[in-house]
Short mmCIF file of N, CA and C in Angstrom, two decimals:
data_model
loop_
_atom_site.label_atom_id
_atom_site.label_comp_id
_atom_site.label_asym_id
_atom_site.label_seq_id
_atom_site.Cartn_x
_atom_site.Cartn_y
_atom_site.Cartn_z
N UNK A 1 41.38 -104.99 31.24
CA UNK A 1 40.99 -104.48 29.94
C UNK A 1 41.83 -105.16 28.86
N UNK A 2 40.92 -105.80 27.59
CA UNK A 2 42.20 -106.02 26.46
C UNK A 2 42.56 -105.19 25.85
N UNK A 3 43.33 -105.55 25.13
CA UNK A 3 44.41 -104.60 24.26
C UNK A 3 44.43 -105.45 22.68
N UNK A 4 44.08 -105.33 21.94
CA UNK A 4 44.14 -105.72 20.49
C UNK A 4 45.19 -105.10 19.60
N UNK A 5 45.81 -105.50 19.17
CA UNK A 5 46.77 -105.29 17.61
C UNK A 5 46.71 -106.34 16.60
N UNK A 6 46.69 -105.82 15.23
CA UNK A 6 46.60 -107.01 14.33
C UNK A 6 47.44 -106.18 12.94
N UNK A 7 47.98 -106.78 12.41
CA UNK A 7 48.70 -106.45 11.11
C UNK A 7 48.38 -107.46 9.96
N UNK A 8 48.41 -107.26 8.61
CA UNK A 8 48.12 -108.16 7.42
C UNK A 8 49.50 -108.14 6.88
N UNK A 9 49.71 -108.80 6.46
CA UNK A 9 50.96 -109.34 5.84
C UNK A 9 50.60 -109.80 4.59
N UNK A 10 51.37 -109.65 3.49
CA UNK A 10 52.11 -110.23 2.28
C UNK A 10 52.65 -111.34 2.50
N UNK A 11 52.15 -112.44 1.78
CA UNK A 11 52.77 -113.91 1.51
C UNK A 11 54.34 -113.57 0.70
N UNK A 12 54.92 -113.05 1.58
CA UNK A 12 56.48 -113.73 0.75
C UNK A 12 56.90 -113.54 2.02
N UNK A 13 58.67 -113.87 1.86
CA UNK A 13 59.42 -114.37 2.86
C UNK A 13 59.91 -113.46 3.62
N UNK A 14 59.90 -112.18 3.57
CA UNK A 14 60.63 -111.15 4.30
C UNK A 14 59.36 -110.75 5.56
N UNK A 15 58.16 -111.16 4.69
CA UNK A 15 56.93 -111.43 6.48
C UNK A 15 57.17 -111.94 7.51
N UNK A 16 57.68 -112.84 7.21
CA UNK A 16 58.46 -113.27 9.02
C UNK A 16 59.25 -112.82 9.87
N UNK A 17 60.14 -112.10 9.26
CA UNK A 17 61.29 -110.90 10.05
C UNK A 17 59.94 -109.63 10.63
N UNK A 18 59.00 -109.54 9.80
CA UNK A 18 58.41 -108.03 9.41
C UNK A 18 57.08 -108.19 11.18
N UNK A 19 56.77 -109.57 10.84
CA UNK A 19 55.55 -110.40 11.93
C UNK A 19 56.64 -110.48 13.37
N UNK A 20 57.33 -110.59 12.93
CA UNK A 20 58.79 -110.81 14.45
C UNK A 20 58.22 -109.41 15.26
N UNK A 21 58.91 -108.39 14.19
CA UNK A 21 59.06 -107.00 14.74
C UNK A 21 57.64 -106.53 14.99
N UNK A 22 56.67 -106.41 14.36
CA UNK A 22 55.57 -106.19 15.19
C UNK A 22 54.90 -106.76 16.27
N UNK A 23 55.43 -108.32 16.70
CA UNK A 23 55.01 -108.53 17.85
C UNK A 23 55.77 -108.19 18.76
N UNK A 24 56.75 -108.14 18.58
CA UNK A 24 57.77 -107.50 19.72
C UNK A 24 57.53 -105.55 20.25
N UNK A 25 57.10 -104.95 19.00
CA UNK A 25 56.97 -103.60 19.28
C UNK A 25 55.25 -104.08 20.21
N UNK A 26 54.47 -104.30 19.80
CA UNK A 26 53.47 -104.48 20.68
C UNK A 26 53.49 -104.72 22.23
N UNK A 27 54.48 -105.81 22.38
CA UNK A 27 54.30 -106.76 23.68
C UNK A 27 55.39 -105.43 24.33
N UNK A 28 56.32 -104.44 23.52
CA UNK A 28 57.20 -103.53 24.29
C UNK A 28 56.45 -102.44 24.35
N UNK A 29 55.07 -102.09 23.74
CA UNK A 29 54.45 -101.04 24.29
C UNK A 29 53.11 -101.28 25.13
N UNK A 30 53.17 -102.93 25.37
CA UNK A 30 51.93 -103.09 26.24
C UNK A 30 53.22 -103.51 27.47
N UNK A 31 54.47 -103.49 27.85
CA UNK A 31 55.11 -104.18 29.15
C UNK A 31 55.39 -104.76 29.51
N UNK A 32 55.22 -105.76 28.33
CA UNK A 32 55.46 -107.32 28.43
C UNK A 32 56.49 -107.75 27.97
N UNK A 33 57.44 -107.95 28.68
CA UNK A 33 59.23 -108.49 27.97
C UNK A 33 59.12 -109.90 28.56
N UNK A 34 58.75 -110.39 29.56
CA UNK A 34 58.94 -111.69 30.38
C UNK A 34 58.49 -112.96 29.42
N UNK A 35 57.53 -112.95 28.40
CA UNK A 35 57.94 -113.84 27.60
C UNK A 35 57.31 -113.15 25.95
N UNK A 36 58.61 -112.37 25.47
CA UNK A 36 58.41 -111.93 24.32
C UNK A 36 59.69 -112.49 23.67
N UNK A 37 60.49 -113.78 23.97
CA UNK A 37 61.41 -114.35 23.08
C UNK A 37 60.77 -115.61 23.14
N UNK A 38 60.04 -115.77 23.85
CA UNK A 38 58.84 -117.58 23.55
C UNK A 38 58.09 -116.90 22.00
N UNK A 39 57.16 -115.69 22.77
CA UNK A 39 56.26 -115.19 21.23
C UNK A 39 56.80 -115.22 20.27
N UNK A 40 58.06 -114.46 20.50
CA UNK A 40 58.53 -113.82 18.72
C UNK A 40 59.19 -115.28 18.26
N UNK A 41 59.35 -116.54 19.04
CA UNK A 41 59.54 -117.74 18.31
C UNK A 41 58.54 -118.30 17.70
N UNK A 42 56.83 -118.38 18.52
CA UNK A 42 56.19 -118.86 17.85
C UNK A 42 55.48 -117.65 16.92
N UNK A 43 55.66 -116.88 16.95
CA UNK A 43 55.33 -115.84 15.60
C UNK A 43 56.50 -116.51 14.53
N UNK A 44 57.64 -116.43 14.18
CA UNK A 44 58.15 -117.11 13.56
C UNK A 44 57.57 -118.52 12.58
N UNK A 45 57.38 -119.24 14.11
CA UNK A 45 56.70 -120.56 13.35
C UNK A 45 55.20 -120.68 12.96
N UNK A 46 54.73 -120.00 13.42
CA UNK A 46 53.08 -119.46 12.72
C UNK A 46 53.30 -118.93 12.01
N UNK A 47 53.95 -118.06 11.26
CA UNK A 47 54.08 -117.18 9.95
C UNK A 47 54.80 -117.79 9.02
N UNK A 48 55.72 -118.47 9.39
CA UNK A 48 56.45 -119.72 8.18
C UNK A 48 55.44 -120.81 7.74
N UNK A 49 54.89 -121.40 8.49
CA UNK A 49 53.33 -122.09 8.32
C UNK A 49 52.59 -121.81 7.61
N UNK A 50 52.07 -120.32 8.21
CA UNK A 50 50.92 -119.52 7.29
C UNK A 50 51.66 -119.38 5.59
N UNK A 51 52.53 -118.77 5.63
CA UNK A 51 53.74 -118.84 3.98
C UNK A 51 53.40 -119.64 3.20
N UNK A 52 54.12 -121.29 4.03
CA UNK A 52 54.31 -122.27 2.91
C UNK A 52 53.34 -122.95 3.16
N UNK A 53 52.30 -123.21 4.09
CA UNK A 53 51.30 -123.72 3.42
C UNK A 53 49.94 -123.34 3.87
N UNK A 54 50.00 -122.44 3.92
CA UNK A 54 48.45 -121.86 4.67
C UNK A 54 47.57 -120.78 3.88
N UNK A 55 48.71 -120.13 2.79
CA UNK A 55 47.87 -118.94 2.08
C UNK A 55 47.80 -119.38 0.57
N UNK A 56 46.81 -119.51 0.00
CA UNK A 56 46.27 -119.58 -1.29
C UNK A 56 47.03 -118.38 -2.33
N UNK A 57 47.64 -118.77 -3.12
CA UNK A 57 48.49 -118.09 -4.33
C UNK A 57 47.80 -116.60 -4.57
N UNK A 58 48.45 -115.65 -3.97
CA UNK A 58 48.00 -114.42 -4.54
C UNK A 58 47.22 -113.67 -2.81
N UNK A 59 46.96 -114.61 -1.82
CA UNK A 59 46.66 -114.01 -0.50
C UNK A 59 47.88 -113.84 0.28
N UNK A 60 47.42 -113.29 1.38
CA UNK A 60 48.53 -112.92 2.66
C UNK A 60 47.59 -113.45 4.16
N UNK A 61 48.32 -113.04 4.89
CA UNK A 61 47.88 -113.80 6.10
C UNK A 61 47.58 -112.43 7.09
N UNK A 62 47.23 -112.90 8.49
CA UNK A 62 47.16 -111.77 9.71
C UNK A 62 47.32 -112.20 10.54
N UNK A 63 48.43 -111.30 11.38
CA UNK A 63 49.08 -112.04 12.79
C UNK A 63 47.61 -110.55 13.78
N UNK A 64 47.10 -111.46 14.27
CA UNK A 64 46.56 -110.59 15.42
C UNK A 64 47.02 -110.80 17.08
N UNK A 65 47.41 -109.75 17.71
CA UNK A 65 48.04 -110.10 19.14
C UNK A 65 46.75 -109.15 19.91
N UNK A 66 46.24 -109.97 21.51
CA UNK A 66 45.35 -109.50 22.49
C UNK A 66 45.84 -109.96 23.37
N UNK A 67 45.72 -109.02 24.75
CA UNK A 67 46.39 -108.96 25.84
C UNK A 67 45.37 -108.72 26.61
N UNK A 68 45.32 -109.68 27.56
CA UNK A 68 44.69 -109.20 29.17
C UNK A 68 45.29 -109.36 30.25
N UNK A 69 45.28 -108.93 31.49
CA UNK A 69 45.96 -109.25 32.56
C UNK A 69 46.65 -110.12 33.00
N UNK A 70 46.16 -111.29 32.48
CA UNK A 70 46.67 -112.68 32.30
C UNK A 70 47.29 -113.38 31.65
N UNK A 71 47.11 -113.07 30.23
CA UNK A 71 47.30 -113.92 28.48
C UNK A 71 47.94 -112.89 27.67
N UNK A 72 49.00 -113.97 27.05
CA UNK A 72 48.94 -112.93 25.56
C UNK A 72 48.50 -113.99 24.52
N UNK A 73 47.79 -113.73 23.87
CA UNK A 73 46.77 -115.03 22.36
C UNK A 73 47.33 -114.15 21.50
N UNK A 74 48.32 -114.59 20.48
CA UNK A 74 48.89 -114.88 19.73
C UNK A 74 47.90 -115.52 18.64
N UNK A 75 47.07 -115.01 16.86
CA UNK A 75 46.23 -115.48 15.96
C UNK A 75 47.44 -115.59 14.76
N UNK A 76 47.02 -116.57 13.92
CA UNK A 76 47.93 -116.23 12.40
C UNK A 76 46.40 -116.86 11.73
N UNK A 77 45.61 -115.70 11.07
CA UNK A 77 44.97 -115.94 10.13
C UNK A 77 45.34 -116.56 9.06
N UNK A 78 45.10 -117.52 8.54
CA UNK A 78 45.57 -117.59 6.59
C UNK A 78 44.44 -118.26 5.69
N UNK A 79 44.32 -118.45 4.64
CA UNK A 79 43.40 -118.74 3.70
C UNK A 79 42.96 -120.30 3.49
N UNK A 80 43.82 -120.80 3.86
CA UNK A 80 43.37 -122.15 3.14
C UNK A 80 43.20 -122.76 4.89
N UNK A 81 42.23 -123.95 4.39
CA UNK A 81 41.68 -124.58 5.73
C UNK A 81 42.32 -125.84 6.21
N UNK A 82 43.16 -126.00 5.34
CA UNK A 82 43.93 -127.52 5.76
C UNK A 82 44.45 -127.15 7.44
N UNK A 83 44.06 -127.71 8.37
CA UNK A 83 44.50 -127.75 9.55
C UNK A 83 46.07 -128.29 9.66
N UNK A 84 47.04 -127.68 10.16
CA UNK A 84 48.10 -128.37 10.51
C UNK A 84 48.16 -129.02 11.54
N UNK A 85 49.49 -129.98 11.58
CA UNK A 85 49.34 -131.29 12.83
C UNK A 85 50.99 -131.22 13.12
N UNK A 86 50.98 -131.04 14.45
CA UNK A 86 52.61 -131.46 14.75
C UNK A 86 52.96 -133.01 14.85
N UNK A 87 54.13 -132.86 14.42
CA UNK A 87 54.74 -134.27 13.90
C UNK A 87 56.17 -134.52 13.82
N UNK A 88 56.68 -135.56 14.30
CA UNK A 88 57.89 -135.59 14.97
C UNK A 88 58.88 -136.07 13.56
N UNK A 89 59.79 -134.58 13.81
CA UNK A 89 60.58 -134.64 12.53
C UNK A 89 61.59 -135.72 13.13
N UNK A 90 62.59 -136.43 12.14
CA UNK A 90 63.52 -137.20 11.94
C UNK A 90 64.45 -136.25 11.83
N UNK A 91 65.66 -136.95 12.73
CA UNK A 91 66.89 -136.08 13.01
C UNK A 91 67.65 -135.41 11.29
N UNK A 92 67.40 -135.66 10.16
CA UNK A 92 67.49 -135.75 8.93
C UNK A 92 67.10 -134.44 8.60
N UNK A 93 65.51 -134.32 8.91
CA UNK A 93 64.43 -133.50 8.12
C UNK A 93 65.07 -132.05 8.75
N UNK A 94 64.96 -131.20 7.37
CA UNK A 94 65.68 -129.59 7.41
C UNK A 94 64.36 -128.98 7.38
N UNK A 95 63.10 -129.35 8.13
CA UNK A 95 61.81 -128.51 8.51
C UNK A 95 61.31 -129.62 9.26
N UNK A 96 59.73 -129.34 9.91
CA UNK A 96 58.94 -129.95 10.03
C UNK A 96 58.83 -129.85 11.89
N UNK A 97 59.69 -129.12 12.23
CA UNK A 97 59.65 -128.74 13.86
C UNK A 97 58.47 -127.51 14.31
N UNK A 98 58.21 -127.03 14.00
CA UNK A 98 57.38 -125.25 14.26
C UNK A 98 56.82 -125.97 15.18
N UNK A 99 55.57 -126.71 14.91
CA UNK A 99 54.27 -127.12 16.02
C UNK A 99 54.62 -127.71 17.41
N UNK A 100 56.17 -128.33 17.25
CA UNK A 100 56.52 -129.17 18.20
C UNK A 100 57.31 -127.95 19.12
N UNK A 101 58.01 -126.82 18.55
CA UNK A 101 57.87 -125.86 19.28
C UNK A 101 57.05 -124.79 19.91
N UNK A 102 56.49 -124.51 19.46
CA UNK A 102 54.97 -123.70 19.70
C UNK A 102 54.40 -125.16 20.83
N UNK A 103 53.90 -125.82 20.61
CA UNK A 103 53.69 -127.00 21.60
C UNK A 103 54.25 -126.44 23.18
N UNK A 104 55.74 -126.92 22.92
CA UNK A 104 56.48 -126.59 24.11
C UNK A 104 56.46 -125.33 24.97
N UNK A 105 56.56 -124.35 23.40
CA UNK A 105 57.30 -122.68 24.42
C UNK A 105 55.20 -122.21 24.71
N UNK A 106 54.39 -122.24 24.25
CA UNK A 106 53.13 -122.12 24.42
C UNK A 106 52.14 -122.80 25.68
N UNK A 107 51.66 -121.34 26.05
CA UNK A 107 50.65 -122.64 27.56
C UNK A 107 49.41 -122.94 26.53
N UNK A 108 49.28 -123.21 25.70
CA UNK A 108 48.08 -123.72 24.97
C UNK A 108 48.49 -122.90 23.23
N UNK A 109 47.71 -124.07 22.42
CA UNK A 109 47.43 -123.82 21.03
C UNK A 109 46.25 -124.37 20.75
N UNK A 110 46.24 -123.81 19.13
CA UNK A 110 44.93 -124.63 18.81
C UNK A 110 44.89 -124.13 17.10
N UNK A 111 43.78 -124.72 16.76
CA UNK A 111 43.55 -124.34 15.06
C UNK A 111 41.41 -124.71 15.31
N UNK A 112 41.21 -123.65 14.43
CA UNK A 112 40.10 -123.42 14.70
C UNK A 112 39.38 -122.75 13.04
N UNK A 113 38.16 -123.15 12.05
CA UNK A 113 37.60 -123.13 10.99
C UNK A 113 37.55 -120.80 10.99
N UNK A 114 38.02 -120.55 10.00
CA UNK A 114 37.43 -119.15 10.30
C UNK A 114 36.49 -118.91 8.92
N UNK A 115 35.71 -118.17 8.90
CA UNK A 115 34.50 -117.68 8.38
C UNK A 115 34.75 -116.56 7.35
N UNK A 116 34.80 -116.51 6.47
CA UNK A 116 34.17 -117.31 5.44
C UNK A 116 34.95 -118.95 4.77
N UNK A 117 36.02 -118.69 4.90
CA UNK A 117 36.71 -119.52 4.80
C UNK A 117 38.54 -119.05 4.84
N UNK A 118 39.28 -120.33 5.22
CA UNK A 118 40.72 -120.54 6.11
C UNK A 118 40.63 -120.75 7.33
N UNK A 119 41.56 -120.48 7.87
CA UNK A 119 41.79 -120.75 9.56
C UNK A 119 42.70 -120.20 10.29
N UNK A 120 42.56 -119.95 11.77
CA UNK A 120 42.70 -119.19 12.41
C UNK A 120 43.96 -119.86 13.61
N UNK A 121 44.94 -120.19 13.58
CA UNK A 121 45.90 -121.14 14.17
C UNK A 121 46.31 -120.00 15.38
N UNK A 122 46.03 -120.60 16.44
CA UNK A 122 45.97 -119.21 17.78
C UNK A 122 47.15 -120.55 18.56
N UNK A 123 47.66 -119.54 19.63
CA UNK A 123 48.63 -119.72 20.59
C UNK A 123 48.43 -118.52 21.77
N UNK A 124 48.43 -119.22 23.22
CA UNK A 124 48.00 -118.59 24.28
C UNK A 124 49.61 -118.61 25.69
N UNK A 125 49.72 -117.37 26.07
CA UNK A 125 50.97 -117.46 26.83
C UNK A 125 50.14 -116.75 28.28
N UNK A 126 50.81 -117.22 29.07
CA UNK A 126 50.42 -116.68 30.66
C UNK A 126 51.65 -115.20 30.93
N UNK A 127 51.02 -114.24 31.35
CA UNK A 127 51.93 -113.25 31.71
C UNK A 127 52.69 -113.33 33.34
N UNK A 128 53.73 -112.86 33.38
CA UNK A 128 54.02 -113.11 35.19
C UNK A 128 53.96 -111.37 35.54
N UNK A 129 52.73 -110.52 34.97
CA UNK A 129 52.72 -109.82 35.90
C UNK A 129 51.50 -108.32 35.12
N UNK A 130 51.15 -108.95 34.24
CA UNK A 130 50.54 -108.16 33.66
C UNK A 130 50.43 -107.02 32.99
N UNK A 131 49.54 -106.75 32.39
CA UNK A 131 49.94 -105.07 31.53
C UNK A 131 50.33 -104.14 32.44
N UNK A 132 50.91 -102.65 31.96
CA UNK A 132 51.64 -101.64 32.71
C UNK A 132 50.20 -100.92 32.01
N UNK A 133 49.94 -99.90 33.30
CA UNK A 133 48.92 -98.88 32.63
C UNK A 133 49.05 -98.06 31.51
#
């Protein structure tokens, strides 16, 4: 059976601490601790994304989390459709890592057109043991 949670967020900066803690209260009331310090990293870097360049002046974004026996899919809705691209920062650059982590700590990502318009930047994790009833 899935399990759905989704929260909307406010475009300013204290959303990312705020997107942390609700995926973590989720994944601790669906049973899932075995990889809820991979998630709450790439919640981090999907919600810093969605921030600085994903939400149109005056919108907010939505972290949606679904769980099945198998997966946890990880969504960061935001407004504007520019697709992001990971890209290999220079030992220099003080940003430009998120995708290349999410990449790594993630068994799959993706970015995908959402309707009516923005996009829907999802991340997929394998569970080692599934939901607790």
């Amino acid at each position: 059976m899935t399990k759905t949670t989704q929260r909307f967020f406010e475009a300013r900066p204290e959303s990312v601490g705020q997107a942390r803690s609700f995926a973590s209260e989720a994944l601790t009331d669906w049973g899932l601790p075995d990889r809820a310090e991979d998630i709450r990293l790439c919640v981090s870097e999907l919600v810093t994304n969605a921030l600085v360049h994903g939400t149109a002046p005056g919108r907010g974004f939505l972290v949606k989390l679904d769980v099945d026996n198998e997966v946890v899919r990880l969504e960061v809705h935001a407004s504007r459709s520019q697709h992001p691209q990971a890209r290999q920062a220079a030992s220099t650059d003080t940003s430009g890592r998120g995708l290349v982590l999410v990449n790594a700590l993630a068994d799959g990502w993706g970015v995908r057109d959402r309707t009516p318009f923005g996009k829907v930047v999802w991340s997929c994790f394998k569970t080692a043991g599934g939901t607790t009833p």
